[in-house]
Amino acid sequence: HVQLVESGGGPVQAGGSLRLSCKMPKDIFSTYCMGWFRQGPGKEREGVATIDTDGSTRYADSVKGRFTLSKDNAKNTLYLQMNNLEVEDTATYYCATGRRPCVMVSSYDSWGQGTQVTVS
């Protein structure tokens, strides 16, 4: 069982920013697909941003231009910078790791506990 530890969620006003962090074990960092996902009230879990082992990133259309996925190899930490937040971004956000294809939610088998983001 891989332990992923998320932090950084909270309440924020529309138009504001938050940065989520996800620390994971060194031996899996950048070895597998890594990604951020979210699940809003009454909605299915969806991909927000993913990064492949070759460093290529992909974003959901709804967050392009507002969210940025990045990673710090020295800290084994994945980040999600969220700017210009909208009410529709309200959800529980999860980081996860998995195997290719990285764009599919079903590819991910290790999940963090989730961190709540509430935009009002």
mmCIF file of C-alpha atoms in Angstrom:
data_model
loop_
_atom_site.group_PDB
_atom_site.id
_atom_site.type_symbol
_atom_site.label_atom_id
_atom_site.label_comp_id
_atom_site.label_asym_id
_atom_site.label_seq_id
_atom_site.Cartn_x
_atom_site.Cartn_y
_atom_site.Cartn_z
ATOM 1 C CA HIS A 1 0.000 0.000 0.000
ATOM 2 C CA VAL A 2 1.466 3.297 -1.122
ATOM 3 C CA GLN A 3 1.000 6.240 1.203
ATOM 4 C CA LEU A 4 0.162 9.536 -0.441
ATOM 5 C CA VAL A 5 -0.273 12.540 1.833
ATOM 6 C CA GLU A 6 -2.197 15.522 0.522
ATOM 7 C CA SER A 7 -2.473 18.995 1.965
ATOM 8 C CA GLY A 8 -3.431 22.512 0.992
ATOM 9 C CA GLY A 9 -7.191 22.444 0.596
ATOM 10 C CA GLY A 10 -9.635 24.755 2.314
ATOM 11 C CA PRO A 11 -12.231 27.440 1.729
ATOM 12 C CA VAL A 12 -11.520 30.174 -0.802
ATOM 13 C CA GLN A 13 -13.478 32.878 -2.556
ATOM 14 C CA ALA A 14 -14.145 32.711 -6.255
ATOM 15 C CA GLY A 15 -11.217 34.166 -8.138
ATOM 16 C CA GLY A 16 -8.791 33.125 -5.448
ATOM 17 C CA SER A 17 -5.939 30.623 -5.478
ATOM 18 C CA LEU A 18 -4.835 27.516 -3.628
ATOM 19 C CA ARG A 19 -1.900 25.169 -3.956
ATOM 20 C CA LEU A 20 -2.343 21.493 -3.203
ATOM 21 C CA SER A 21 0.592 19.293 -2.272
ATOM 22 C CA CYS A 22 0.988 15.534 -2.346
ATOM 23 C CA LYS A 23 4.019 13.880 -0.811
ATOM 24 C CA MET A 24 4.719 10.317 -1.822
ATOM 25 C CA PRO A 25 7.418 7.696 -1.306
ATOM 26 C CA LYS A 26 10.653 8.330 -3.146
ATOM 27 C CA ASP A 27 10.695 4.949 -4.845
ATOM 28 C CA ILE A 28 7.485 5.610 -6.750
ATOM 29 C CA PHE A 29 7.845 9.321 -7.398
ATOM 30 C CA SER A 30 8.042 9.888 -11.158
ATOM 31 C CA THR A 31 8.226 6.118 -11.670
ATOM 32 C CA TYR A 32 4.548 5.845 -12.383
ATOM 33 C CA CYS A 33 1.812 8.073 -13.669
ATOM 34 C CA MET A 34 0.903 10.753 -11.154
ATOM 35 C CA GLY A 35 -2.186 12.848 -11.153
ATOM 36 C CA TRP A 36 -4.755 15.012 -9.465
ATOM 37 C CA PHE A 37 -8.407 14.069 -9.502
ATOM 38 C CA ARG A 38 -11.524 15.500 -7.965
ATOM 39 C CA GLN A 39 -14.987 14.443 -6.980
ATOM 40 C CA GLY A 40 -17.704 16.997 -6.485
ATOM 41 C CA PRO A 41 -21.004 16.442 -4.669
ATOM 42 C CA GLY A 42 -23.089 13.957 -6.595
ATOM 43 C CA LYS A 43 -20.491 13.658 -9.334
ATOM 44 C CA GLU A 44 -18.133 10.973 -10.515
ATOM 45 C CA ARG A 45 -14.431 11.230 -9.884
ATOM 46 C CA GLU A 46 -12.720 13.009 -12.752
ATOM 47 C CA GLY A 47 -9.196 13.686 -13.841
ATOM 48 C CA VAL A 48 -7.906 17.224 -13.349
ATOM 49 C CA ALA A 49 -4.249 16.976 -14.330
ATOM 50 C CA THR A 50 -1.876 14.116 -14.941
ATOM 51 C CA ILE A 51 1.826 13.697 -15.600
ATOM 52 C CA ASP A 52 3.378 10.781 -17.405
ATOM 53 C CA THR A 53 6.750 9.241 -16.651
ATOM 54 C CA ASP A 54 8.208 11.191 -19.572
ATOM 55 C CA GLY A 55 7.097 14.438 -17.949
ATOM 56 C CA SER A 56 4.257 15.190 -20.316
ATOM 57 C CA THR A 57 1.205 16.715 -18.670
ATOM 58 C CA ARG A 58 -2.449 16.772 -19.560
ATOM 59 C CA TYR A 59 -5.267 18.874 -18.155
ATOM 60 C CA ALA A 60 -9.014 18.681 -18.142
ATOM 61 C CA ASP A 61 -10.505 21.289 -20.467
ATOM 62 C CA SER A 62 -12.305 22.899 -17.547
ATOM 63 C CA VAL A 63 -9.046 23.797 -15.780
ATOM 64 C CA LYS A 64 -6.735 24.596 -18.674
ATOM 65 C CA GLY A 65 -5.122 27.974 -18.219
ATOM 66 C CA ARG A 66 -6.066 28.096 -14.535
ATOM 67 C CA PHE A 67 -4.435 25.038 -12.944
ATOM 68 C CA THR A 68 -0.806 23.985 -13.172
ATOM 69 C CA LEU A 69 0.641 20.643 -12.165
ATOM 70 C CA SER A 70 4.259 20.604 -11.078
ATOM 71 C CA LYS A 71 6.614 18.421 -9.083
ATOM 72 C CA ASP A 72 9.636 18.774 -6.873
ATOM 73 C CA ASN A 73 11.889 15.776 -7.334
ATOM 74 C CA ALA A 74 14.004 16.650 -4.305
ATOM 75 C CA LYS A 75 10.938 16.629 -2.057
ATOM 76 C CA ASN A 76 9.046 13.769 -3.753
ATOM 77 C CA THR A 77 6.086 16.093 -3.899
ATOM 78 C CA LEU A 78 3.459 16.727 -6.529
ATOM 79 C CA TYR A 79 1.701 20.090 -6.614
ATOM 80 C CA LEU A 80 -1.439 21.528 -8.126
ATOM 81 C CA GLN A 81 -1.518 25.303 -8.342
ATOM 82 C CA MET A 82 -5.096 26.435 -8.758
ATOM 83 C CA ASN A 83 -5.742 30.026 -9.817
ATOM 84 C CA ASN A 84 -8.912 31.921 -10.645
ATOM 85 C CA LEU A 85 -10.967 29.338 -8.809
ATOM 86 C CA GLU A 86 -14.630 28.978 -9.658
ATOM 87 C CA VAL A 87 -17.550 27.705 -7.598
ATOM 88 C CA GLU A 88 -17.653 24.712 -9.936
ATOM 89 C CA ASP A 89 -14.185 23.700 -8.740
ATOM 90 C CA THR A 90 -15.614 22.800 -5.341
ATOM 91 C CA ALA A 91 -14.731 19.152 -4.736
ATOM 92 C CA THR A 92 -12.600 16.749 -2.808
ATOM 93 C CA TYR A 93 -9.230 16.601 -4.540
ATOM 94 C CA TYR A 94 -7.132 13.461 -4.604
ATOM 95 C CA CYS A 95 -3.646 12.701 -5.766
ATOM 96 C CA ALA A 96 -2.929 9.266 -7.137
ATOM 97 C CA THR A 97 -0.370 7.089 -8.843
ATOM 98 C CA GLY A 98 -0.829 4.361 -11.388
ATOM 99 C CA ARG A 99 0.335 2.776 -14.587
ATOM 100 C CA ARG A 100 -0.197 3.840 -18.162
ATOM 101 C CA PRO A 101 -2.332 5.025 -19.794
ATOM 102 C CA CYS A 102 -2.047 7.990 -17.466
ATOM 103 C CA VAL A 103 -5.148 9.785 -18.694
ATOM 104 C CA MET A 104 -7.571 7.158 -17.438
ATOM 105 C CA VAL A 105 -8.911 7.265 -13.890
ATOM 106 C CA SER A 106 -9.026 3.482 -13.899
ATOM 107 C CA SER A 107 -5.240 3.381 -14.382
ATOM 108 C CA TYR A 108 -4.675 4.666 -10.850
ATOM 109 C CA ASP A 109 -4.543 2.268 -7.936
ATOM 110 C CA SER A 110 -2.988 4.246 -5.096
ATOM 111 C CA TRP A 111 -4.890 7.215 -3.734
ATOM 112 C CA GLY A 112 -4.430 9.847 -1.106
ATOM 113 C CA GLN A 113 -7.049 10.546 1.527
ATOM 114 C CA GLY A 114 -8.364 13.601 -0.274
ATOM 115 C CA THR A 115 -8.424 17.281 0.602
ATOM 116 C CA GLN A 116 -11.520 19.438 0.412
ATOM 117 C CA VAL A 117 -11.599 22.573 -1.698
ATOM 118 C CA THR A 118 -14.635 24.795 -1.246
ATOM 119 C CA VAL A 119 -15.058 27.824 -3.487
ATOM 120 C CA SER A 120 -17.749 30.348 -2.632
#
